[in-house]
PDB file of C-alpha atoms in Angstrom:
ATOM      1  CA  MET A   1      66.983  62.561 112.348  1.00 44.00           C
ATOM      2  CA  THR A   2      68.754  63.433 115.295  1.00 46.00           C
ATOM      3  CA  ARG A   3      72.199  61.943 113.830  1.00 47.00           C
ATOM      4  CA  VAL A   4      71.254  63.655 110.728  1.00 45.00           C
ATOM      5  CA  ALA A   5      70.753  66.914 112.415  1.00 45.00           C
ATOM      6  CA  ALA A   6      73.986  66.468 114.010  1.00 44.00           C
ATOM      7  CA  THR A   7      75.754  65.878 110.772  1.00 45.00           C
ATOM      8  CA  ALA A   8      74.073  69.167 109.297  1.00 43.00           C
ATOM      9  CA  ASP A   9      75.392  70.710 112.051  1.00 45.00           C
ATOM     10  CA  ALA A  10      78.897  70.225 112.260  1.00 44.00           C
ATOM     11  CA  THR A  11      79.191  70.732 108.123  1.00 46.00           C
ATOM     12  CA  GLY A  12      77.186  73.963 108.465  1.00 47.00           C
ATOM     13  CA  PRO A  13      79.335  77.460 108.959  1.00 45.00           C
ATOM     14  CA  ALA A  14      79.615  76.646 113.305  1.00 46.00           C
ATOM     15  CA  GLY A  15      81.402  73.536 111.803  1.00 46.00           C
ATOM     16  CA  ILE A  16      83.241  74.957 109.290  1.00 42.00           C
ATOM     17  CA  SER A  17      84.440  77.840 111.907  1.00 44.00           C
ATOM     18  CA  ALA A  18      85.041  75.198 114.701  1.00 42.00           C
ATOM     19  CA  ARG A  19      87.263  72.833 111.926  1.00 49.00           C
ATOM     20  CA  ARG A  20      88.979  76.348 110.858  1.00 50.00           C
ATOM     21  CA  LEU A  21      90.200  77.746 113.961  1.00 45.00           C
ATOM     22  CA  PRO A  22      92.684  75.535 114.757  1.00 54.00           C
ATOM     23  CA  GLN A  23      94.409  75.757 111.610  1.00 55.00           C
ATOM     24  CA  ARG A  24      94.352  79.819 111.940  1.00 55.00           C
ATOM     25  CA  ALA A  25      96.031  79.067 115.446  1.00 56.00           C
ATOM     26  CA  VAL A  26      98.683  76.810 113.824  1.00 64.00           C
ATOM     27  CA  ALA A  27     100.848  79.090 111.747  1.00 59.00           C
ATOM     28  CA  PRO A  28     101.422  81.680 114.872  1.00 65.00           C
ATOM     29  CA  LEU A  29     102.276  78.903 116.835  1.00 69.00           C
ATOM     30  CA  ARG A  30     104.884  77.757 114.047  1.00 68.00           C
ATOM     31  CA  GLY A  31     106.440  81.062 113.913  1.00 65.00           C
ATOM     32  CA  LEU A  32     106.601  81.329 117.703  1.00 71.00           C
ATOM     33  CA  ALA A  33     108.322  77.234 117.608  1.00 78.00           C
ATOM     34  CA  GLY A  34     110.762  78.639 114.755  1.00 75.00           C
ATOM     35  CA  LEU A  35     111.604  81.872 117.254  1.00 74.00           C
ATOM     36  CA  ALA A  36     112.219  79.621 120.085  1.00 81.00           C
ATOM     37  CA  GLY A  37     114.400  77.320 118.057  1.00 81.00           C
ATOM     38  CA  LEU A  38     116.725  80.021 116.825  1.00 79.00           C
ATOM     39  CA  VAL A  39     116.897  81.471 120.429  1.00 79.00           C
ATOM     40  CA  ALA A  40     117.778  78.080 121.870  1.00 83.00           C
ATOM     41  CA  VAL A  41     120.598  77.743 119.023  1.00 82.00           C
ATOM     42  CA  ILE A  42     121.809  81.216 120.076  1.00 81.00           C
ATOM     43  CA  GLU A  43     122.244  80.200 123.737  1.00 80.00           C
ATOM     44  CA  VAL A  44     123.643  76.773 122.874  1.00 85.00           C
ATOM     45  CA  LEU A  45     126.010  77.862 120.211  1.00 82.00           C
ATOM     46  CA  PRO A  46     128.713  79.852 122.312  1.00 83.00           C
ATOM     47  CA  HIS A  47     128.793  77.136 125.038  1.00 80.00           C
ATOM     48  CA  THR A  48     129.907  74.426 122.323  1.00 83.00           C
ATOM     49  CA  GLY A  49     132.857  76.530 121.074  1.00 79.00           C
ATOM     50  CA  LEU A  50     131.626  76.933 117.546  1.00 82.00           C
ATOM     51  CA  VAL A  51     131.712  80.211 118.123  1.00 82.00           C
ATOM     52  CA  SER A  52     133.086  82.616 120.996  1.00 81.00           C
ATOM     53  CA  ALA A  53     131.343  83.998 123.275  1.00 79.00           C
ATOM     54  CA  ASP A  54     133.214  87.289 122.934  1.00 81.00           C
ATOM     55  CA  TYR A  55     131.296  87.898 119.318  1.00 86.00           C
ATOM     56  CA  LEU A  56     127.994  86.098 119.951  1.00 86.00           C
ATOM     57  CA  PRO A  57     126.991  86.219 123.653  1.00 88.00           C
ATOM     58  CA  PRO A  58     124.235  83.871 124.690  1.00 87.00           C
ATOM     59  CA  ALA A  59     120.840  84.836 124.118  1.00 86.00           C
ATOM     60  CA  SER A  60     120.152  85.219 128.125  1.00 87.00           C
ATOM     61  CA  VAL A  61     123.347  87.555 128.156  1.00 88.00           C
ATOM     62  CA  THR A  62     121.960  89.796 125.357  1.00 89.00           C
ATOM     63  CA  VAL A  63     118.137  89.478 126.971  1.00 90.00           C
ATOM     64  CA  ARG A  64     120.024  90.520 130.386  1.00 92.00           C
ATOM     65  CA  ALA A  65     121.463  93.195 128.358  1.00 91.00           C
ATOM     66  CA  LEU A  66     118.297  94.461 126.824  1.00 91.00           C
ATOM     67  CA  TRP A  67     116.608  94.657 130.216  1.00 94.00           C
ATOM     68  CA  ALA A  68     119.655  96.719 131.270  1.00 92.00           C
ATOM     69  CA  LEU A  69     118.415  99.217 128.225  1.00 92.00           C
ATOM     70  CA  LEU A  70     115.254  99.586 129.368  1.00 92.00           C
ATOM     71  CA  ALA A  71     115.903 101.165 132.585  1.00 92.00           C
ATOM     72  CA  GLU A  72     118.368 103.574 130.682  1.00 92.00           C
ATOM     73  CA  GLN A  73     116.768 107.236 129.580  1.00 94.00           C
ATOM     74  CA  THR A  74     119.611 107.387 127.041  1.00 93.00           C
ATOM     75  CA  PHE A  75     117.940 104.278 125.479  1.00 93.00           C
ATOM     76  CA  TRP A  76     114.364 105.780 125.398  1.00 95.00           C
ATOM     77  CA  THR A  77     115.521 109.103 124.136  1.00 95.00           C
ATOM     78  CA  ALA A  78     117.423 107.153 121.189  1.00 94.00           C
ATOM     79  CA  LEU A  79     114.269 105.383 120.477  1.00 95.00           C
ATOM     80  CA  GLY A  80     112.577 108.615 120.215  1.00 94.00           C
ATOM     81  CA  ASP A  81     114.539 109.880 118.051  1.00 94.00           C
ATOM     82  CA  THR A  82     114.693 106.817 115.552  1.00 95.00           C
ATOM     83  CA  LEU A  83     110.491 107.090 115.659  1.00 95.00           C
ATOM     84  CA  THR A  84     111.013 110.993 115.049  1.00 95.00           C
ATOM     85  CA  GLY A  85     113.010 110.702 111.881  1.00 94.00           C
ATOM     86  CA  TRP A  86     111.175 107.509 110.899  1.00 95.00           C
ATOM     87  CA  GLY A  87     107.399 109.049 111.167  1.00 95.00           C
ATOM     88  CA  LEU A  88     108.312 112.554 109.708  1.00 96.00           C
ATOM     89  CA  GLY A  89     110.524 111.393 106.293  1.00 95.00           C
ATOM     90  CA  LEU A  90     107.136 108.702 105.986  1.00 95.00           C
ATOM     91  CA  ALA A  91     104.224 111.409 106.328  1.00 96.00           C
ATOM     92  CA  ILE A  92     106.603 113.756 103.960  1.00 96.00           C
ATOM     93  CA  SER A  93     107.529 110.646 101.808  1.00 96.00           C
ATOM     94  CA  VAL A  94     103.602 109.478 101.614  1.00 95.00           C
ATOM     95  CA  VAL A  95     101.935 112.998 101.215  1.00 96.00           C
ATOM     96  CA  ALA A  96     104.893 113.601  98.379  1.00 96.00           C
ATOM     97  CA  GLY A  97     104.070 110.206  96.609  1.00 94.00           C
ATOM     98  CA  VAL A  98     100.461 110.219  96.644  1.00 94.00           C
ATOM     99  CA  ALA A  99     100.213 114.101  95.360  1.00 93.00           C
ATOM    100  CA  ALA A 100     103.050 113.734  92.403  1.00 93.00           C
ATOM    101  CA  GLY A 101     101.683 110.205  91.543  1.00 91.00           C
ATOM    102  CA  LEU A 102      98.291 111.765  91.244  1.00 89.00           C
ATOM    103  CA  VAL A 103      99.244 114.383  88.897  1.00 89.00           C
ATOM    104  CA  ILE A 104     101.685 112.585  86.939  1.00 91.00           C
ATOM    105  CA  GLY A 105      99.232 109.581  86.552  1.00 86.00           C
ATOM    106  CA  SER A 106      96.284 111.567  85.676  1.00 82.00           C
ATOM    107  CA  VAL A 107      97.708 113.428  82.469  1.00 84.00           C
ATOM    108  CA  PRO A 108      99.298 110.927  79.969  1.00 83.00           C
ATOM    109  CA  ALA A 109     101.727 113.656  78.641  1.00 88.00           C
ATOM    110  CA  LEU A 110     102.978 114.746  82.147  1.00 89.00           C
ATOM    111  CA  ARG A 111     103.538 110.872  82.420  1.00 87.00           C
ATOM    112  CA  ALA A 112     105.469 110.354  79.344  1.00 89.00           C
ATOM    113  CA  VAL A 113     107.649 113.515  79.970  1.00 90.00           C
ATOM    114  CA  THR A 114     108.504 112.301  83.489  1.00 89.00           C
ATOM    115  CA  ALA A 115     109.123 108.584  82.685  1.00 89.00           C
ATOM    116  CA  SER A 116     112.605 108.419  81.868  1.00 89.00           C
ATOM    117  CA  THR A 117     113.387 111.017  84.773  1.00 89.00           C
ATOM    118  CA  ILE A 118     111.678 108.483  87.055  1.00 89.00           C
ATOM    119  CA  GLU A 119     113.410 105.459  86.295  1.00 89.00           C
ATOM    120  CA  PHE A 120     117.004 107.173  86.096  1.00 90.00           C
ATOM    121  CA  LEU A 121     116.120 108.704  90.014  1.00 89.00           C
ATOM    122  CA  ARG A 122     114.707 105.518  91.611  1.00 88.00           C
ATOM    123  CA  PRO A 123     117.363 102.946  91.211  1.00 88.00           C
ATOM    124  CA  ILE A 124     119.981 105.504  93.110  1.00 88.00           C
ATOM    125  CA  PRO A 125     120.966 104.084  96.303  1.00 88.00           C
ATOM    126  CA  SER A 126     119.810 106.572  99.426  1.00 87.00           C
ATOM    127  CA  VAL A 127     123.121 105.619 101.202  1.00 87.00           C
ATOM    128  CA  ALA A 128     124.868 106.915  97.580  1.00 89.00           C
ATOM    129  CA  LEU A 129     123.572 110.661  99.176  1.00 90.00           C
ATOM    130  CA  ILE A 130     124.994 110.070 102.542  1.00 90.00           C
ATOM    131  CA  PRO A 131     128.062 112.155 101.407  1.00 91.00           C
ATOM    132  CA  VAL A 132     125.704 115.006 100.119  1.00 90.00           C
ATOM    133  CA  ALA A 133     123.628 114.950 103.184  1.00 90.00           C
ATOM    134  CA  VAL A 134     126.294 115.257 105.420  1.00 90.00           C
ATOM    135  CA  LEU A 135     127.320 118.503 103.559  1.00 90.00           C
ATOM    136  CA  LEU A 136     124.404 120.032 103.917  1.00 89.00           C
ATOM    137  CA  TYR A 137     123.222 119.634 106.835  1.00 89.00           C
ATOM    138  CA  GLY A 138     125.679 117.529 109.435  1.00 86.00           C
ATOM    139  CA  ALA A 139     124.521 114.890 111.669  1.00 84.00           C
ATOM    140  CA  ASP A 140     121.207 116.623 112.049  1.00 85.00           C
ATOM    141  CA  LEU A 141     117.779 115.266 111.605  1.00 89.00           C
ATOM    142  CA  ARG A 142     117.522 116.959 108.333  1.00 91.00           C
ATOM    143  CA  SER A 143     120.387 115.105 107.235  1.00 92.00           C
ATOM    144  CA  LYS A 144     118.543 111.819 108.108  1.00 93.00           C
ATOM    145  CA  LEU A 145     115.226 112.969 106.596  1.00 94.00           C
ATOM    146  CA  LEU A 146     116.757 113.294 103.361  1.00 93.00           C
ATOM    147  CA  LEU A 147     117.854 110.094 103.105  1.00 94.00           C
ATOM    148  CA  VAL A 148     114.468 108.451 104.274  1.00 95.00           C
ATOM    149  CA  VAL A 149     112.437 110.929 101.877  1.00 95.00           C
ATOM    150  CA  TYR A 150     114.508 109.873  99.122  1.00 94.00           C
ATOM    151  CA  ALA A 151     114.121 106.116  99.686  1.00 93.00           C
ATOM    152  CA  ALA A 152     110.482 106.132 100.656  1.00 95.00           C
ATOM    153  CA  PHE A 153     108.938 108.642  97.888  1.00 96.00           C
ATOM    154  CA  TRP A 154     109.964 106.432  95.276  1.00 94.00           C
ATOM    155  CA  GLN A 155     107.804 103.268  97.063  1.00 94.00           C
ATOM    156  CA  VAL A 156     105.234 105.268  96.868  1.00 95.00           C
ATOM    157  CA  ILE A 157     105.234 107.443  93.794  1.00 94.00           C
ATOM    158  CA  VAL A 158     105.424 103.754  91.845  1.00 94.00           C
ATOM    159  CA  GLN A 159     102.836 102.080  93.108  1.00 93.00           C
ATOM    160  CA  VAL A 160     100.464 105.222  92.606  1.00 92.00           C
ATOM    161  CA  LEU A 161     101.300 105.641  89.063  1.00 92.00           C
ATOM    162  CA  ALA A 162     100.626 101.535  88.574  1.00 91.00           C
ATOM    163  CA  GLY A 163      97.534 102.019  90.213  1.00 89.00           C
ATOM    164  CA  ILE A 164      96.492 104.972  87.887  1.00 86.00           C
ATOM    165  CA  GLN A 165      97.232 102.891  85.167  1.00 86.00           C
ATOM    166  CA  ASP A 166      95.480 100.403  86.076  1.00 83.00           C
ATOM    167  CA  VAL A 167      92.004 101.876  85.991  1.00 79.00           C
ATOM    168  CA  ASP A 168      89.495 100.378  83.849  1.00 75.00           C
ATOM    169  CA  PRO A 169      89.356 102.336  80.449  1.00 76.00           C
ATOM    170  CA  VAL A 170      85.248 101.635  80.248  1.00 75.00           C
ATOM    171  CA  ALA A 171      84.979 103.140  83.886  1.00 74.00           C
ATOM    172  CA  ASP A 172      87.097 106.020  82.706  1.00 68.00           C
ATOM    173  CA  ASP A 173      84.993 106.858  79.613  1.00 69.00           C
ATOM    174  CA  THR A 174      81.455 105.915  81.649  1.00 76.00           C
ATOM    175  CA  ALA A 175      82.557 108.595  83.963  1.00 72.00           C
ATOM    176  CA  ARG A 176      83.567 111.437  81.016  1.00 74.00           C
ATOM    177  CA  SER A 177      79.869 110.260  79.327  1.00 76.00           C
ATOM    178  CA  TYR A 178      78.267 111.387  82.777  1.00 70.00           C
ATOM    179  CA  GLN A 179      80.318 114.748  82.387  1.00 69.00           C
ATOM    180  CA  LEU A 180      82.269 114.121  85.439  1.00 73.00           C
ATOM    181  CA  GLY A 181      85.215 116.414  85.655  1.00 71.00           C
ATOM    182  CA  THR A 182      89.166 115.690  86.533  1.00 69.00           C
ATOM    183  CA  TRP A 183      88.334 115.839  90.141  1.00 75.00           C
ATOM    184  CA  GLY A 184      84.927 113.495  89.903  1.00 73.00           C
ATOM    185  CA  ARG A 185      87.103 111.224  87.710  1.00 75.00           C
ATOM    186  CA  LEU A 186      90.127 111.152  90.530  1.00 74.00           C
ATOM    187  CA  ARG A 187      87.525 110.352  93.186  1.00 76.00           C
ATOM    188  CA  HIS A 188      85.084 108.105  92.070  1.00 73.00           C
ATOM    189  CA  VAL A 189      87.336 106.158  89.447  1.00 77.00           C
ATOM    190  CA  MET A 190      91.093 106.746  89.914  1.00 79.00           C
ATOM    191  CA  TRP A 191      91.535 106.941  93.732  1.00 80.00           C
ATOM    192  CA  PRO A 192      89.429 103.335  94.583  1.00 82.00           C
ATOM    193  CA  THR A 193      91.252 101.623  91.548  1.00 83.00           C
ATOM    194  CA  ALA A 194      94.780 103.229  93.145  1.00 84.00           C
ATOM    195  CA  LEU A 195      94.245 102.780  96.848  1.00 88.00           C
ATOM    196  CA  PRO A 196      95.274  99.026  96.993  1.00 89.00           C
ATOM    197  CA  TYR A 197      98.542 100.083  95.220  1.00 91.00           C
ATOM    198  CA  VAL A 198      98.631 103.146  97.701  1.00 91.00           C
ATOM    199  CA  MET A 199      98.602 101.342 100.580  1.00 92.00           C
ATOM    200  CA  THR A 200     100.945  98.332  99.533  1.00 92.00           C
ATOM    201  CA  GLY A 201     103.408 101.560  98.170  1.00 93.00           C
ATOM    202  CA  VAL A 202     102.987 103.228 102.110  1.00 94.00           C
ATOM    203  CA  ARG A 203     103.715  99.485 103.985  1.00 93.00           C
ATOM    204  CA  LEU A 204     106.976  99.017 101.472  1.00 93.00           C
ATOM    205  CA  ALA A 205     107.733 103.193 102.288  1.00 95.00           C
ATOM    206  CA  ALA A 206     107.492 102.358 106.264  1.00 95.00           C
ATOM    207  CA  THR A 207     109.676  99.261 106.187  1.00 93.00           C
ATOM    208  CA  VAL A 208     112.328 101.302 104.271  1.00 94.00           C
ATOM    209  CA  ALA A 209     111.912 104.479 105.916  1.00 95.00           C
ATOM    210  CA  LEU A 210     112.898 102.708 109.035  1.00 95.00           C
ATOM    211  CA  ILE A 211     115.830 101.133 107.392  1.00 93.00           C
ATOM    212  CA  LEU A 212     117.170 104.483 106.166  1.00 93.00           C
ATOM    213  CA  ALA A 213     116.779 105.968 109.416  1.00 94.00           C
ATOM    214  CA  VAL A 214     118.772 103.411 111.204  1.00 94.00           C
ATOM    215  CA  THR A 215     121.180 103.324 108.526  1.00 93.00           C
ATOM    216  CA  ALA A 216     121.897 107.110 108.362  1.00 92.00           C
ATOM    217  CA  GLU A 217     121.938 107.066 112.786  1.00 93.00           C
ATOM    218  CA  LEU A 218     124.803 103.972 111.819  1.00 92.00           C
ATOM    219  CA  VAL A 219     126.783 105.886 109.114  1.00 91.00           C
ATOM    220  CA  ILE A 220     126.122 109.812 109.907  1.00 91.00           C
ATOM    221  CA  GLY A 221     126.291 109.571 113.823  1.00 88.00           C
ATOM    222  CA  ALA A 222     122.340 111.387 113.687  1.00 89.00           C
ATOM    223  CA  PRO A 223     121.041 111.046 117.264  1.00 91.00           C
ATOM    224  CA  GLY A 224     118.993 107.630 117.630  1.00 93.00           C
ATOM    225  CA  LEU A 225     119.282 103.597 117.838  1.00 93.00           C
ATOM    226  CA  GLY A 226     121.772 103.019 115.106  1.00 93.00           C
ATOM    227  CA  GLN A 227     124.455 105.733 117.154  1.00 93.00           C
ATOM    228  CA  GLU A 228     123.900 103.536 119.586  1.00 94.00           C
ATOM    229  CA  ILE A 229     124.584 100.668 117.978  1.00 94.00           C
ATOM    230  CA  ALA A 230     128.050 102.497 117.000  1.00 93.00           C
ATOM    231  CA  VAL A 231     129.026 103.444 120.535  1.00 93.00           C
ATOM    232  CA  ALA A 232     128.516 100.175 121.702  1.00 92.00           C
ATOM    233  CA  GLN A 233     130.451  98.718 119.361  1.00 91.00           C
ATOM    234  CA  THR A 234     133.171 101.037 119.615  1.00 91.00           C
ATOM    235  CA  SER A 235     133.537 100.702 123.217  1.00 90.00           C
ATOM    236  CA  GLY A 236     133.309  96.726 123.103  1.00 87.00           C
ATOM    237  CA  ALA A 237     130.066  96.213 123.899  1.00 89.00           C
ATOM    238  CA  VAL A 238     128.784  92.984 122.540  1.00 90.00           C
ATOM    239  CA  PRO A 239     125.685  92.315 124.134  1.00 91.00           C
ATOM    240  CA  GLN A 240     124.402  95.767 124.209  1.00 94.00           C
ATOM    241  CA  VAL A 241     125.338  95.699 120.462  1.00 93.00           C
ATOM    242  CA  TYR A 242     122.906  92.725 120.228  1.00 93.00           C
ATOM    243  CA  ALA A 243     120.389  93.736 122.285  1.00 93.00           C
ATOM    244  CA  LEU A 244     120.178  97.223 120.204  1.00 94.00           C
ATOM    245  CA  VAL A 245     120.362  94.809 117.412  1.00 93.00           C
ATOM    246  CA  LEU A 246     117.151  92.981 118.775  1.00 92.00           C
ATOM    247  CA  VAL A 247     115.133  96.132 119.359  1.00 93.00           C
ATOM    248  CA  THR A 248     115.828  97.282 115.576  1.00 93.00           C
ATOM    249  CA  GLY A 249     114.711  94.004 114.532  1.00 91.00           C
ATOM    250  CA  LEU A 250     111.590  93.959 117.035  1.00 91.00           C
ATOM    251  CA  LEU A 251     110.632  97.490 115.545  1.00 93.00           C
ATOM    252  CA  GLY A 252     110.462  96.463 112.105  1.00 91.00           C
ATOM    253  CA  VAL A 253     108.297  93.696 112.962  1.00 90.00           C
ATOM    254  CA  ALA A 254     106.119  96.230 114.832  1.00 92.00           C
ATOM    255  CA  VAL A 255     106.062  98.738 112.024  1.00 92.00           C
ATOM    256  CA  ASN A 256     104.900  95.769 109.382  1.00 90.00           C
ATOM    257  CA  LEU A 257     102.583  94.952 111.667  1.00 89.00           C
ATOM    258  CA  VAL A 258     100.593  98.123 112.106  1.00 91.00           C
ATOM    259  CA  ALA A 259     101.256  98.845 108.236  1.00 89.00           C
ATOM    260  CA  ARG A 260      99.194  95.761 107.438  1.00 88.00           C
ATOM    261  CA  ALA A 261      96.194  96.493 110.228  1.00 88.00           C
ATOM    262  CA  VAL A 262      96.293  99.994 108.854  1.00 87.00           C
ATOM    263  CA  GLU A 263      96.213  98.556 105.113  1.00 84.00           C
ATOM    264  CA  ARG A 264      93.342  95.893 105.968  1.00 85.00           C
ATOM    265  CA  ARG A 265      91.055  98.410 107.962  1.00 86.00           C
ATOM    266  CA  ALA A 266      91.935 101.076 104.721  1.00 81.00           C
ATOM    267  CA  LEU A 267      90.915  98.197 102.058  1.00 78.00           C
ATOM    268  CA  HIS A 268      88.044  96.350 104.336  1.00 71.00           C
ATOM    269  CA  TRP A 269      85.501  96.915 100.921  1.00 68.00           C
ATOM    270  CA  HIS A 270      87.963  95.152  98.517  1.00 63.00           C
ATOM    271  CA  GLN A 271      88.111  91.500  97.166  1.00 64.00           C
ATOM    272  CA  SER A 272      91.416  90.922  98.375  1.00 58.00           C
ATOM    273  CA  VAL A 273      90.839  91.490 102.442  1.00 57.00           C
ATOM    274  CA  ARG A 274      87.377  89.941 102.206  1.00 50.00           C
ATOM    275  CA  THR A 275      88.952  86.745 100.945  1.00 52.00           C
ATOM    276  CA  GLU A 276      91.855  86.459 103.786  1.00 50.00           C
ATOM    277  CA  VAL A 277      89.177  87.196 106.202  1.00 46.00           C
ATOM    278  CA  ALA A 278      86.722  84.536 104.919  1.00 49.00           C
ATOM    279  CA  GLY A 279      89.423  82.393 104.456  1.00 50.00           C
TER     280      GLY A 279
END
């Protein structure tokens, strides 16, 4: 009986969690192993002579350059400028995209009228607007915001429109039969269906906004990490260039992790999130 009870305990919820815990730890360990392998390759490759250290410094040199940057006030000022442009542009694009998407998606006639305009404007690359931004605002924060908002806005509105279109017609008809007005149907029917799409759009917009913020700084010369990269490249400070590029990469990873955490928090009730947590 004791052996049977022990076997039952091992196959119960606690036993399943005990077996799954190592599997959950495997993916992060594999990711760290891959990152360590990449760092090792970058460290060894310049010493082999296959790549000149003048163009690809060893990883240790890049880390020392990054450590030196962390002690400089100009680095933190540039990081703040980049985050300011990214945050403001993302906030404007999310608010505008959600509002416009809900209004257009809830009115079929309005959606039919604007469909061709959206499909025409959405594929235009934001970098194509750099000359326009420079002519309008010069190397200013407003130029950066113009590019960031234009790029991130489409990520949000397209997802919102897809979410509104995915509303169950039976649920919508039921809401109408219960005499729910436009606001009631929007709140109780459309918004819960569209929210997963909205969070996907916000996550995509957060990444796109960071890319365009750094691009605007790099090309236009707006204050930020991109401008620091351009200055380091012009002055021939190769390790600083790689160090700043590493910072932008880490910043992108952090933005993605935060966006996913917010998405899981906002969609804790959704089946996809519950399935992910249970798995």
